[in-house]
Amino acid sequence: MLEVKNLKKTFKKTVAVEDVDLYIEEGESVGLLGPNGAGKSTTISMISTLLPPTKGTIKYKGKDVLKNPDELRPILGVVPQDIAIYGELSAYANMKFFGKIYGLSGSQLEKKIQEILELVGLSDRQKDVVDTYSGGMKRRINIAVALMHNPEFLIMDEPTVGIDPQSRNYILNMVKRLNGEKGITILYTSHYMEEVEKLCDRVYIMDHGRIIASGTKEELKNILSNEETIVIEVAERKQAFTDLLVSQKGINQVAEEENNYQLIVSKGDQLLGEIFEQARQTNVKIKSIHIQTPTLEDVFLHLTGRKLRD
Amino acid sequence: MWNVFLLQWKRLLKKPFLVFLFIGLTILFVYFMGGVQVNSTLTVPVYSESLTEGELDDWLGRLNEGETLIFEKTSAETAQEDIRMNEISFAMMIEEDNYQFLVGRDSQQIAAVDQHAEQIFREYNRLDAIQDEFPGTDIEVQEILSVQVENEGTGGGGLESYKLALLVGMTLYFSAYSVLFLQLNLIEEKRKGTWNRLIYSPVTKIQLYLGYLLHYFLVGSIQIIVSVFILTKLLQVDLGTNYYSLGIVIVSFIFATVSLGILLAALIPSPQSLQIVIPIVATSMAMLGGAFWTLEIVSNRFLLFIAELIPIKHGMDGMITAITQPEPLREILQPAGILVLMGILFMAIGINLMERVVKI
Ligand SMILES: Nc1ncnc2c1ncn2[C@@H]1O[C@H](COP(=O)(O)OP(=O)(O)O)[C@@H](O)[C@H]1O
Ligand SMILES: [Mg+2]
């Protein structure tokens, strides 16, 4: 349905996006995963016809989107990463306005507003001014207005940033329903691996403006088929221990976080003995140690040597 | 377009204070800065130390032929006391064939009184001389009548035109202020991303801009009309009857101002900086353009040249012409034309610059 080839965007001298190829089939739910500054929003802005690319093509159903933005726009819904709502108006007034500019009116408009308010769980607060909403509610109304015109293709740019786990779960379930029940094609951007793992069939992993890996979740995890992840919980991290781990043969990546070490090791190597020995040498107290099946987070770590949320 | 236009009204009505504030300020400033009394007549205390009571009364009679100035008899002691107590700013002392002012505070009004009195005295002295040579003629009456007509036009006019310039200047200044501030909401939309939502929608970019511009345009025009209406009533300034010409000037001025706002917004995309820049721009424009003092007192060529580049100057010229001239239509075409040209230029550059920046 959508095909992006060789996309590139430079801002003055900074290259924000380069060599991006991706495609999305009808009804799919596709994730675009990457840390902050990876170029996700820039890519999305080009796909949604806002930002002219420096290079590359974007085709929707075989037609060039850059030349005919009006082919894509009517069926496109965009949930921007910042809350793009008139804060001084109520949720209802916002939805009414955005419904109207898409040509809805009368009882049809009213019905649509109530249907979507129900979906995002804001029915009882619809007359309140949006500025008085909590972060989670603002995120929900931000999604709601993008649904007013029944889009077939929904692009969501980090729609759960900075909200409590409860609201986040609500939104994730909602997105799943939009894709599953209503058949809306979804391009979902995030730097939370769990979200993409939960919602998406296929994933593109982006870093420094480039797609560094892509495929179904299983395919991506197969990148790690010869490797496994060891998570060590310690009482206190020590540089000497880290250094020993890094220089240990068979340990391919080492990431540190609070009281954890996350190691990506070659499968089959018996490394636990060495790790315990090194901990003893450096006086590090190991509280727990376990071996994990890989996650997309591990894939990112494997590919870049960094964690998604640095 | 109409949806976008109506939405702006809805948003304005949620926060209408700014516009009310500026209308209020216009009226307050004009009212106090001019030191203009609500009744537009001015009472001048008059006394004499050398003339007889009867001679002074004769002079009062002649001086009081005009309508805007009232000359009232007082004594030297009272006048001096009142001036000392700051109750009056000046008094007039009449001697034979001559007069002087006793001035406490310097006042704009002295000039008008002086102009009026000088003419009466000059005329009287002239007639007096004629009468000495040809006793018994009755030219006197006719001449005095014609003198009276003349001095009403000029003597009262000094004060009137000062008031008018102040009124028009302040009105335009504060309306420009309001419109420029209002335009912050366009920047805000672009920054927040609601603008992008509008771009995705079937509303075309032209409709989008028109919706906004029309809104600013109307708010600005309404502010000018309300301010002018209230002030002319309050100060009893004659608005004339050339409403079409006046309307043309107002519309051209607001167009130029809205365009200037677009240009500013394009040059300075951060709302915080704009909030600082707008007052500076609006106020320096008003100063250089002659809204705070008349440009007649400016002799610097460079400053006068700068004034030509400022919308407020042409707006004032046009409005004053439309109010005071009997057939102003041809004369206002120049200032209105300049304003429209400025508007087109600012708008074209502004929108072009603005369109280059996309919020992602
Ligand atoms: N208007 C701009 N001018 C210059 N650089 C920009 C601009 N917009 C984005 N960038 C840069 O492009 C890169 C990608 O940004 P973005 O697409 O927002 O990343 P993400 O959405 O993945 O966090 C960043 O390094 C950012 O600094
Ligand atoms: Mg982003």
XYZ file of C-alpha atoms and ligand atoms in Angstrom:
698
model
C 0.000 0.000 0.000
C 2.759 2.420 0.942
C 6.256 2.187 -0.420
C 9.152 4.391 0.572
C 12.436 4.245 -1.288
C 15.807 5.773 -0.651
C 14.433 8.544 1.503
C 16.812 11.253 2.645
C 16.422 14.512 4.530
C 19.102 17.009 5.385
C 18.591 20.141 7.464
C 21.302 22.538 6.380
C 24.305 20.360 7.226
C 22.748 17.741 9.514
C 21.624 14.550 7.859
C 18.455 13.617 9.763
C 17.373 10.677 7.599
C 19.253 8.717 4.975
C 18.718 5.618 2.800
C 15.386 4.776 4.347
C 13.421 2.058 2.556
C 10.188 0.755 3.967
C 6.826 -0.603 2.940
C 3.508 -1.112 4.647
C 0.744 -3.468 3.512
C -2.930 -2.798 4.018
C -4.136 -3.809 7.486
C -0.645 -4.196 8.872
C 0.607 -2.732 12.078
C 4.195 -1.655 11.597
C 6.548 -0.337 14.228
C 9.293 2.209 13.797
C 11.596 1.763 16.740
C 14.543 3.940 17.603
C 16.046 6.163 20.274
C 15.461 9.904 20.466
C 16.924 11.747 17.521
C 16.998 8.619 15.348
C 14.972 10.361 12.646
C 11.574 8.771 13.244
C 9.565 11.986 13.281
C 11.400 13.329 10.274
C 10.598 10.144 8.346
C 6.958 10.317 9.362
C 6.661 13.974 8.388
C 7.880 13.133 4.916
C 5.511 10.190 4.586
C 2.583 12.317 5.726
C 3.362 14.918 3.023
C 4.319 17.744 5.370
C 8.014 17.817 4.753
C 9.493 17.571 1.264
C 12.315 15.001 1.222
C 15.763 15.965 0.031
C 15.797 12.745 -1.986
C 13.749 9.602 -2.476
C 10.223 8.546 -3.396
C 7.059 7.816 -1.463
C 4.300 5.930 -3.237
C 0.805 5.277 -2.028
C -1.052 2.622 -4.039
C 1.486 3.149 -6.782
C 1.003 6.908 -6.979
C 3.657 9.423 -6.085
C 2.618 11.032 -2.816
C 4.955 13.976 -3.252
C 3.309 14.950 -6.527
C -0.254 14.199 -5.446
C -0.518 14.707 -1.715
C -4.292 14.828 -2.063
C -4.380 11.099 -2.862
C -3.086 10.193 0.551
C -4.297 12.971 2.833
C -8.014 12.142 2.957
C -7.425 8.599 4.221
C -4.520 9.543 6.441
C -4.764 10.145 10.183
C -1.782 11.555 12.029
C -1.215 11.596 15.767
C 1.702 13.981 16.248
C 4.257 13.518 19.004
C 3.339 16.861 20.609
C -0.223 17.503 21.752
C -1.751 19.399 18.851
C -5.066 20.523 20.319
C -6.683 23.888 21.068
C -6.104 23.873 24.797
C -8.514 26.692 25.587
C -11.435 24.787 24.056
C -13.185 21.651 25.298
C -12.527 18.200 23.899
C -15.952 18.340 22.318
C -15.283 21.687 20.609
C -11.972 20.423 19.279
C -13.537 17.314 17.820
C -16.405 19.266 16.373
C -14.027 21.639 14.624
C -11.826 18.909 13.182
C -14.920 16.979 12.127
C -16.292 20.043 10.369
C -13.197 20.766 8.370
C -13.446 17.236 7.054
C -16.955 18.041 5.913
C -18.968 16.356 8.655
C -22.056 18.085 9.974
C -25.322 17.677 11.821
C -26.289 14.397 13.443
C -23.588 12.530 11.537
C -20.948 14.758 13.138
C -22.540 14.438 16.558
C -22.646 10.651 16.271
C -19.028 10.451 15.226
C -17.897 12.674 18.107
C -19.683 10.531 20.679
C -18.463 7.293 19.129
C -14.845 8.406 19.307
C -15.146 9.954 22.743
C -16.421 6.568 23.872
C -13.481 4.852 22.211
C -10.876 7.046 23.896
C -12.748 7.075 27.183
C -13.370 10.800 27.462
C -17.176 10.891 27.222
C -17.720 12.175 30.738
C -15.104 14.917 30.474
C -15.955 16.054 26.947
C -17.207 19.514 27.930
C -14.134 20.333 30.005
C -11.424 22.579 28.669
C -8.481 20.513 27.439
C -5.956 22.626 29.366
C -7.410 21.163 32.566
C -6.794 17.559 31.454
C -4.145 15.216 32.817
C -1.252 14.179 30.586
C -2.900 10.876 29.752
C -6.201 12.503 28.825
C -4.449 15.001 26.573
C -2.756 12.121 24.780
C -6.155 10.499 24.261
C -7.825 13.593 22.826
C -4.747 14.026 20.635
C -5.542 10.608 19.179
C -9.282 11.210 19.063
C -9.173 14.195 16.704
C -7.028 12.196 14.279
C -9.848 9.636 14.028
C -12.687 12.026 13.203
C -12.578 11.388 9.455
C -12.326 7.571 9.601
C -8.739 7.305 8.385
C -7.669 4.026 6.772
C -4.057 4.662 7.557
C -3.015 5.954 10.966
C 0.460 7.254 11.723
C 1.207 7.591 15.420
C 4.327 9.357 16.608
C 5.240 8.318 20.146
C 1.640 8.572 21.353
C 2.398 7.443 24.906
C 5.342 9.640 25.806
C 5.365 10.949 29.352
C 2.200 9.410 30.800
C 1.319 7.035 33.601
C 1.314 3.256 32.984
C -2.479 3.041 33.264
C -3.156 5.584 30.506
C -0.450 3.974 28.482
C -2.078 0.575 28.700
C -5.398 2.104 27.768
C -3.887 3.636 24.671
C -2.034 0.482 23.674
C -5.214 -1.586 23.928
C -7.053 1.016 21.947
C -4.483 0.952 19.159
C -4.659 -2.815 19.091
C -8.418 -2.599 18.665
C -8.184 0.014 15.945
C -5.908 -2.302 14.016
C -7.642 -5.582 14.863
C -11.329 -4.664 14.809
C -11.470 -1.697 12.479
C -8.709 -2.880 10.193
C -6.874 0.431 10.236
C -3.332 0.216 8.914
C -0.944 1.535 11.523
C 2.547 2.938 11.502
C 3.552 3.197 15.135
C 6.636 5.073 16.245
C 8.191 4.584 19.621
C 11.344 4.288 21.598
C 9.665 1.799 23.926
C 10.495 -1.681 22.787
C 7.634 -3.263 24.798
C 5.033 -1.197 22.956
C 6.254 -2.167 19.538
C 6.563 -5.798 20.623
C 2.999 -5.760 21.852
C 1.398 -3.915 18.944
C 3.286 -4.542 15.764
C 3.573 -7.348 13.263
C 6.672 -5.983 11.657
C 9.331 -3.617 12.934
C 11.866 -1.234 11.478
C 14.694 -0.348 13.788
C 16.191 3.051 13.205
C 19.332 4.695 14.493
C 21.234 7.803 13.409
C 18.864 8.394 10.507
C 19.176 4.917 9.045
C 17.186 1.711 9.177
C 19.570 -0.715 10.810
C 17.296 -3.749 10.837
C 13.805 -4.756 9.785
C 11.484 -7.716 9.692
C 8.924 -9.513 11.791
C 9.620 -9.678 15.486
C 10.754 -13.289 15.114
C 13.048 -12.501 12.228
C 14.654 -9.724 14.204
C 15.131 -11.897 17.213
C 16.705 -14.515 14.999
C 19.523 -12.051 14.501
C 20.302 -13.148 18.005
C 19.818 -16.856 17.341
C 23.464 -17.521 18.004
C 23.444 -15.335 21.054
C 21.695 -14.995 24.345
C 21.284 -12.344 26.978
C 22.595 -12.612 30.508
C 21.291 -10.143 33.078
C 23.358 -9.799 36.233
C 22.005 -7.942 39.223
C 24.708 -6.672 41.557
C 24.785 -4.827 44.870
C 26.919 -2.098 43.340
C 28.517 -1.692 39.916
C 32.286 -1.321 39.706
C 34.394 -0.111 36.810
C 36.984 -2.861 37.324
C 34.287 -5.506 36.927
C 32.945 -3.814 33.817
C 36.412 -3.762 32.303
C 36.889 -7.446 32.944
C 33.503 -8.258 31.388
C 34.255 -6.203 28.293
C 37.575 -7.934 27.737
C 36.142 -11.415 28.334
C 36.131 -13.540 25.208
C 32.592 -14.685 24.300
C 30.887 -11.567 25.695
C 29.895 -9.489 22.683
C 28.134 -6.509 24.226
C 28.006 -5.064 27.723
C 25.399 -2.544 28.821
C 25.070 -1.094 32.303
C 22.063 0.314 34.036
C 21.506 1.040 37.722
C 22.372 -2.254 39.434
C 22.286 -4.319 36.279
C 24.649 -5.577 33.688
C 23.209 -6.805 30.453
C 25.474 -9.013 28.446
C 25.022 -10.423 24.999
C 27.016 -13.606 24.760
C 27.585 -16.258 22.172
C 25.283 -19.211 22.690
C 26.890 -22.327 24.078
C 29.842 -20.627 25.680
C 29.938 -21.555 29.318
C 30.656 -18.148 30.761
C 28.957 -18.213 34.142
C 32.029 -19.632 35.859
C 34.204 -16.822 34.470
C 31.684 -14.163 35.438
C 31.518 -15.368 39.042
C 35.295 -15.508 39.182
C 35.623 -11.950 37.880
C 33.061 -10.727 40.375
C 35.027 -12.322 43.176
C 38.273 -10.750 41.968
C 36.789 -7.270 41.892
C 34.747 -7.638 45.050
C 31.402 -7.240 43.320
C 28.491 -8.925 45.018
C 26.161 -10.684 42.582
C 22.562 -10.725 43.788
C 21.033 -12.629 40.890
C 21.879 -13.799 37.434
C 19.629 -15.082 34.691
C 19.629 -15.956 31.048
C 16.902 -14.409 28.853
C 15.390 -15.114 25.523
C 16.169 -12.047 23.420
C 13.876 -9.014 23.139
C 13.893 -6.255 20.529
C 15.772 -4.211 23.082
C 18.505 -6.842 22.934
C 18.464 -6.676 19.167
C 19.041 -2.945 19.349
C 21.803 -3.452 21.891
C 23.378 -6.063 19.677
C 23.243 -3.833 16.612
C 24.375 -0.576 18.154
C 26.083 -1.418 21.400
C 23.678 1.023 23.110
C 20.395 0.754 24.893
C 17.288 2.267 23.305
C 16.779 4.721 26.127
C 20.151 6.261 26.780
C -12.198 28.700 5.421
C -15.249 29.778 7.371
C -14.696 27.044 9.915
C -11.153 28.248 10.466
C -12.369 31.827 10.634
C -15.122 31.022 13.111
C -12.772 28.970 15.231
C -10.542 32.000 15.730
C -13.510 33.966 17.019
C -14.384 31.185 19.368
C -10.851 31.197 20.696
C -10.776 34.974 20.958
C -14.017 35.019 22.898
C -12.438 32.680 25.417
C -9.710 35.257 25.986
C -11.029 38.631 24.843
C -9.213 40.703 27.462
C -6.400 41.809 25.246
C -8.610 43.592 22.758
C -10.729 45.227 25.457
C -7.579 46.277 27.234
C -6.217 47.977 24.160
C -9.450 49.783 23.382
C -9.489 50.957 26.995
C -5.890 52.105 26.791
C -6.534 54.044 23.596
C -9.297 56.002 25.233
C -7.368 56.538 28.450
C -4.255 57.760 26.685
C -5.996 60.140 24.346
C -8.036 61.471 27.203
C -5.098 62.206 29.466
C -2.255 62.878 27.076
C -4.107 65.657 25.384
C -5.028 67.240 28.684
C -8.265 67.671 26.842
C -11.384 68.433 28.802
C -14.560 66.578 28.113
C -16.321 69.784 27.134
C -14.207 70.990 24.312
C -14.635 74.657 25.174
C -11.809 76.270 27.046
C -12.261 79.014 29.615
C -9.581 81.706 29.718
C -9.418 83.979 32.769
C -8.830 87.581 31.677
C -7.929 90.615 33.773
C -6.485 94.047 33.317
C -4.538 96.403 35.478
C -4.710 99.444 33.246
C -8.093 99.341 31.479
C -11.373 100.495 32.913
C -14.106 97.986 33.651
C -16.012 99.126 30.558
C -12.989 98.858 28.244
C -12.262 95.349 29.539
C -15.882 94.337 28.925
C -15.589 95.622 25.351
C -12.545 93.424 24.808
C -14.257 90.440 26.351
C -17.134 90.983 23.975
C -14.822 90.946 20.968
C -12.798 87.987 22.193
C -15.883 85.939 22.942
C -17.127 85.960 19.369
C -15.600 82.535 18.776
C -17.267 79.409 20.119
C -14.592 77.136 21.448
C -12.902 79.705 23.662
C -14.647 81.462 26.525
C -12.991 84.544 28.005
C -14.010 85.293 31.527
C -13.318 88.333 33.636
C -11.272 87.944 36.761
C -9.014 90.081 38.936
C -5.235 90.198 38.907
C -5.058 88.823 42.443
C -7.391 85.895 41.779
C -5.549 85.004 38.588
C -2.176 85.033 40.299
C -3.486 83.059 43.246
C -5.132 80.454 40.993
C -1.982 80.017 38.998
C 0.051 79.632 42.142
C -2.396 77.031 43.431
C -2.198 75.265 40.087
C -5.907 75.619 39.533
C -5.468 77.219 36.160
C -2.476 76.919 33.889
C -2.480 80.460 32.529
C -4.383 83.756 32.456
C -4.535 86.614 30.014
C -3.765 90.197 30.896
C -5.092 92.926 28.619
C -3.623 96.377 28.308
C -4.527 99.036 25.859
C -4.060 97.574 22.342
C -2.031 94.776 23.739
C -2.182 91.577 25.764
C 0.087 89.213 27.657
C -0.136 85.766 29.192
C 0.575 84.983 32.770
C 1.767 81.413 32.554
C 1.979 78.893 35.363
C 2.214 75.608 33.519
C 3.088 75.479 29.899
C 0.013 74.396 28.042
C -0.718 73.385 24.501
C -3.767 75.558 24.706
C -1.918 78.866 24.965
C -0.968 78.659 21.323
C -4.588 78.380 20.297
C -5.661 81.234 22.553
C -2.772 83.384 21.392
C -3.624 82.822 17.766
C -7.206 83.787 18.358
C -6.408 86.863 20.465
C -3.723 88.133 18.172
C -6.081 88.206 15.258
C -8.740 90.079 17.174
C -6.238 92.626 18.394
C -4.599 93.128 15.023
C -7.955 93.610 13.360
C -9.197 95.955 16.029
C -6.081 98.079 15.893
C -6.324 98.287 12.138
C -9.976 99.319 12.254
C -9.141 101.747 14.979
C -6.552 103.349 12.751
C -8.997 103.530 9.827
C -11.631 105.032 12.026
C -9.239 107.684 13.200
C -8.738 108.741 9.610
C -12.341 108.434 8.401
C -14.528 109.069 11.369
C -18.159 108.045 11.079
C -17.887 105.153 8.642
C -19.669 101.893 9.324
C -17.099 99.502 7.862
C -16.455 98.420 11.379
C -19.375 96.058 11.753
C -18.835 94.191 8.519
C -15.126 93.863 9.029
C -15.513 92.496 12.486
C -17.963 89.937 11.198
C -15.576 88.753 8.543
C -12.741 88.629 11.025
C -14.812 86.507 13.288
C -15.489 83.920 10.631
C -11.825 83.719 9.840
C -10.591 83.294 13.336
C -13.048 80.619 14.179
C -11.513 78.513 11.488
C -7.945 78.923 12.628
C -8.065 79.700 16.328
C -10.229 76.716 17.195
C -8.509 74.652 14.515
C -5.154 74.503 16.297
C -6.655 72.699 19.224
C -8.973 70.624 17.074
C -6.260 69.349 14.791
C -4.052 68.515 17.736
C -6.841 66.501 19.291
C -7.630 64.810 16.029
C -4.012 63.805 15.404
C -3.743 62.431 18.900
C -6.981 60.531 18.584
C -6.137 59.010 15.233
C -2.521 58.287 16.143
C -3.336 56.536 19.400
C -6.173 54.584 17.860
C -3.950 53.270 15.102
C -1.104 52.561 17.498
C -3.184 50.460 19.855
C -5.004 48.659 17.081
C -1.708 47.720 15.496
C -0.602 46.525 18.901
C -3.696 44.343 19.311
C -3.536 42.872 15.839
C 0.146 42.040 16.132
C -0.423 40.388 19.481
C -3.388 38.472 18.186
C -1.212 37.081 15.441
C 0.815 35.240 18.033
C -1.865 32.565 17.861
C -0.827 31.740 14.318
C 2.744 31.114 15.493
C 1.417 29.130 18.372
C -0.598 26.914 16.038
C 2.421 26.296 13.905
C 4.537 25.499 16.921
C 2.003 23.225 18.582
C 1.174 21.343 15.420
C -2.531 22.101 15.049
C -1.505 23.894 11.864
C -0.260 20.566 10.507
C -3.604 18.968 11.256
C -5.212 21.685 9.168
C -2.763 21.015 6.364
C -3.779 17.333 6.294
C -7.420 18.314 6.072
C -9.233 19.163 2.839
C -8.938 22.879 3.683
C -6.503 24.397 1.204
C -3.607 26.498 2.328
C -5.103 29.596 0.760
C -8.377 29.091 2.608
C -6.415 28.510 5.765
C -4.475 31.759 5.516
C -7.583 33.642 4.450
C -9.494 32.354 7.451
C -6.848 33.672 9.780
C -6.151 36.927 8.007
C -9.809 37.795 7.753
C -10.151 37.300 11.475
C -7.231 39.587 12.329
C -8.512 42.045 9.804
C -11.942 42.242 11.361
C -10.697 42.468 14.918
C -8.367 45.318 13.946
C -11.025 47.185 12.001
C -13.593 46.793 14.737
C -11.121 48.085 17.285
C -10.383 51.168 15.204
C -14.038 51.858 14.554
C -15.027 51.425 18.196
C -12.142 53.582 19.433
C -12.777 56.346 16.935
C -16.476 56.297 17.629
C -16.111 56.522 21.399
C -13.375 59.137 21.241
C -15.049 61.458 18.796
C -18.149 61.395 20.970
C -16.162 61.924 24.140
C -14.017 64.739 22.799
C -16.722 66.180 20.558
C -14.460 65.969 17.550
C -16.284 66.255 14.270
C -15.910 63.005 12.363
C -17.144 64.475 9.118
C -19.336 62.475 6.806
C -16.855 60.811 4.458
C -17.301 57.358 5.876
C -16.337 55.584 2.670
C -13.002 57.324 2.476
C -12.422 56.720 6.144
C -13.299 53.066 5.682
C -10.887 52.707 2.783
C -8.036 54.115 4.850
C -8.837 51.961 7.875
C -9.028 48.804 5.797
C -5.744 49.594 4.026
C -4.033 50.329 7.301
C -5.177 47.098 8.908
C -4.131 45.156 5.838
C -0.634 46.625 6.056
C -0.508 45.882 9.785
C -1.668 42.276 9.460
C 0.924 41.744 6.746
C 3.589 43.275 8.905
C 2.578 40.827 11.627
C 2.996 37.908 9.233
C 6.423 39.189 8.277
C 7.466 39.573 11.903
C 6.155 36.118 12.726
C 8.113 34.667 9.839
C 11.313 36.433 10.842
C 11.012 35.609 14.543
C 9.433 32.179 14.935
C 9.734 31.941 18.709
C 6.615 33.227 20.489
C 8.669 34.345 23.486
C 10.915 36.558 21.413
C 7.955 37.840 19.430
C 6.233 38.903 22.605
C 9.199 41.153 23.270
C 9.661 42.340 19.719
C 6.033 43.325 19.068
C 5.838 46.121 21.664
C 9.197 47.452 20.531
C 8.182 47.457 16.887
C 4.712 48.884 17.508
C 5.963 51.649 19.781
C 8.932 52.738 17.722
C 6.715 52.755 14.649
C 4.248 54.962 16.455
C 7.017 57.344 17.525
C 8.674 57.572 14.141
C 5.366 57.619 12.332
C 4.073 60.590 14.290
C 1.413 59.000 16.490
C 2.898 60.443 19.677
C 3.844 63.886 18.432
C 3.240 65.610 15.176
C 5.860 65.187 12.498
C 5.813 68.933 11.909
C 8.204 69.378 14.812
C 10.667 66.912 13.262
C 13.253 68.548 11.029
C 15.719 65.703 10.628
C 15.547 64.603 6.997
C 16.455 61.049 7.799
C 13.715 60.668 10.391
C 11.198 62.129 7.997
C 12.297 59.655 5.378
C 11.898 56.794 7.847
C 8.421 58.040 8.663
C 7.441 57.504 5.031
C 8.160 53.786 5.448
C 5.857 53.403 8.402
C 2.222 52.354 8.000
C 1.019 54.452 10.943
C 2.170 57.636 9.217
C 0.136 56.945 6.099
C -2.763 55.683 8.142
C -2.833 58.952 10.081
C -2.480 61.093 6.970
C -5.293 59.244 5.293
C -7.650 59.262 8.252
C -7.105 62.933 9.046
C -7.676 63.829 5.421
C -10.819 61.730 5.305
C -12.141 63.386 8.449
C -11.280 67.009 7.691
C -11.522 67.424 3.924
C -14.876 67.874 2.266
C -14.010 65.800 -0.831
C -11.187 63.519 0.347
C -11.563 60.541 -1.947
C -8.820 61.550 -4.368
C -6.462 62.690 -1.661
C -6.694 59.517 0.376
C -5.850 57.346 -2.611
C -2.174 58.012 -2.139
C -1.841 56.994 1.529
C -4.252 54.089 1.037
C -2.342 52.952 -2.033
C 0.960 53.065 -0.199
C -0.541 51.024 2.635
C -1.903 48.390 0.281
C 1.447 48.118 -1.484
C 3.250 47.739 1.818
C 0.730 45.096 2.794
C 1.233 43.080 -0.362
C 4.999 43.274 -0.034
C 5.129 42.262 3.648
C 2.594 39.508 3.120
C 4.394 38.006 0.142
C 7.764 37.944 1.887
C 6.258 36.831 5.197
C 4.261 33.892 3.877
C 7.137 32.768 1.715
C 9.515 32.690 4.655
C 6.947 31.074 6.883
C 6.225 28.262 4.466
C 9.855 27.197 4.533
C 9.639 26.092 8.129
C 7.784 22.872 8.858
C 7.151 21.606 12.334
C 7.895 17.876 12.490
N 14.222 21.550 11.639
C 15.346 20.904 11.931
N 16.539 21.508 11.723
C 17.685 20.870 12.007
N 17.771 19.633 12.486
C 16.622 18.966 12.722
C 15.361 19.562 12.461
N 14.413 18.669 12.775
C 15.040 17.574 13.220
N 16.380 17.742 13.181
C 17.398 16.735 13.566
O 17.102 15.558 12.893
C 17.380 14.441 13.706
C 16.165 13.528 13.760
O 15.147 14.136 14.524
P 13.725 13.439 14.731
O 13.226 12.993 13.412
O 12.888 14.372 15.495
O 14.088 12.193 15.622
P 13.099 11.270 16.480
O 11.707 11.598 16.118
O 13.491 9.884 16.114
O 13.401 11.551 17.905
C 17.790 14.976 15.055
O 19.196 14.922 15.140
C 17.323 16.388 15.029
O 18.175 17.190 15.802
Mg 10.231 12.248 17.336
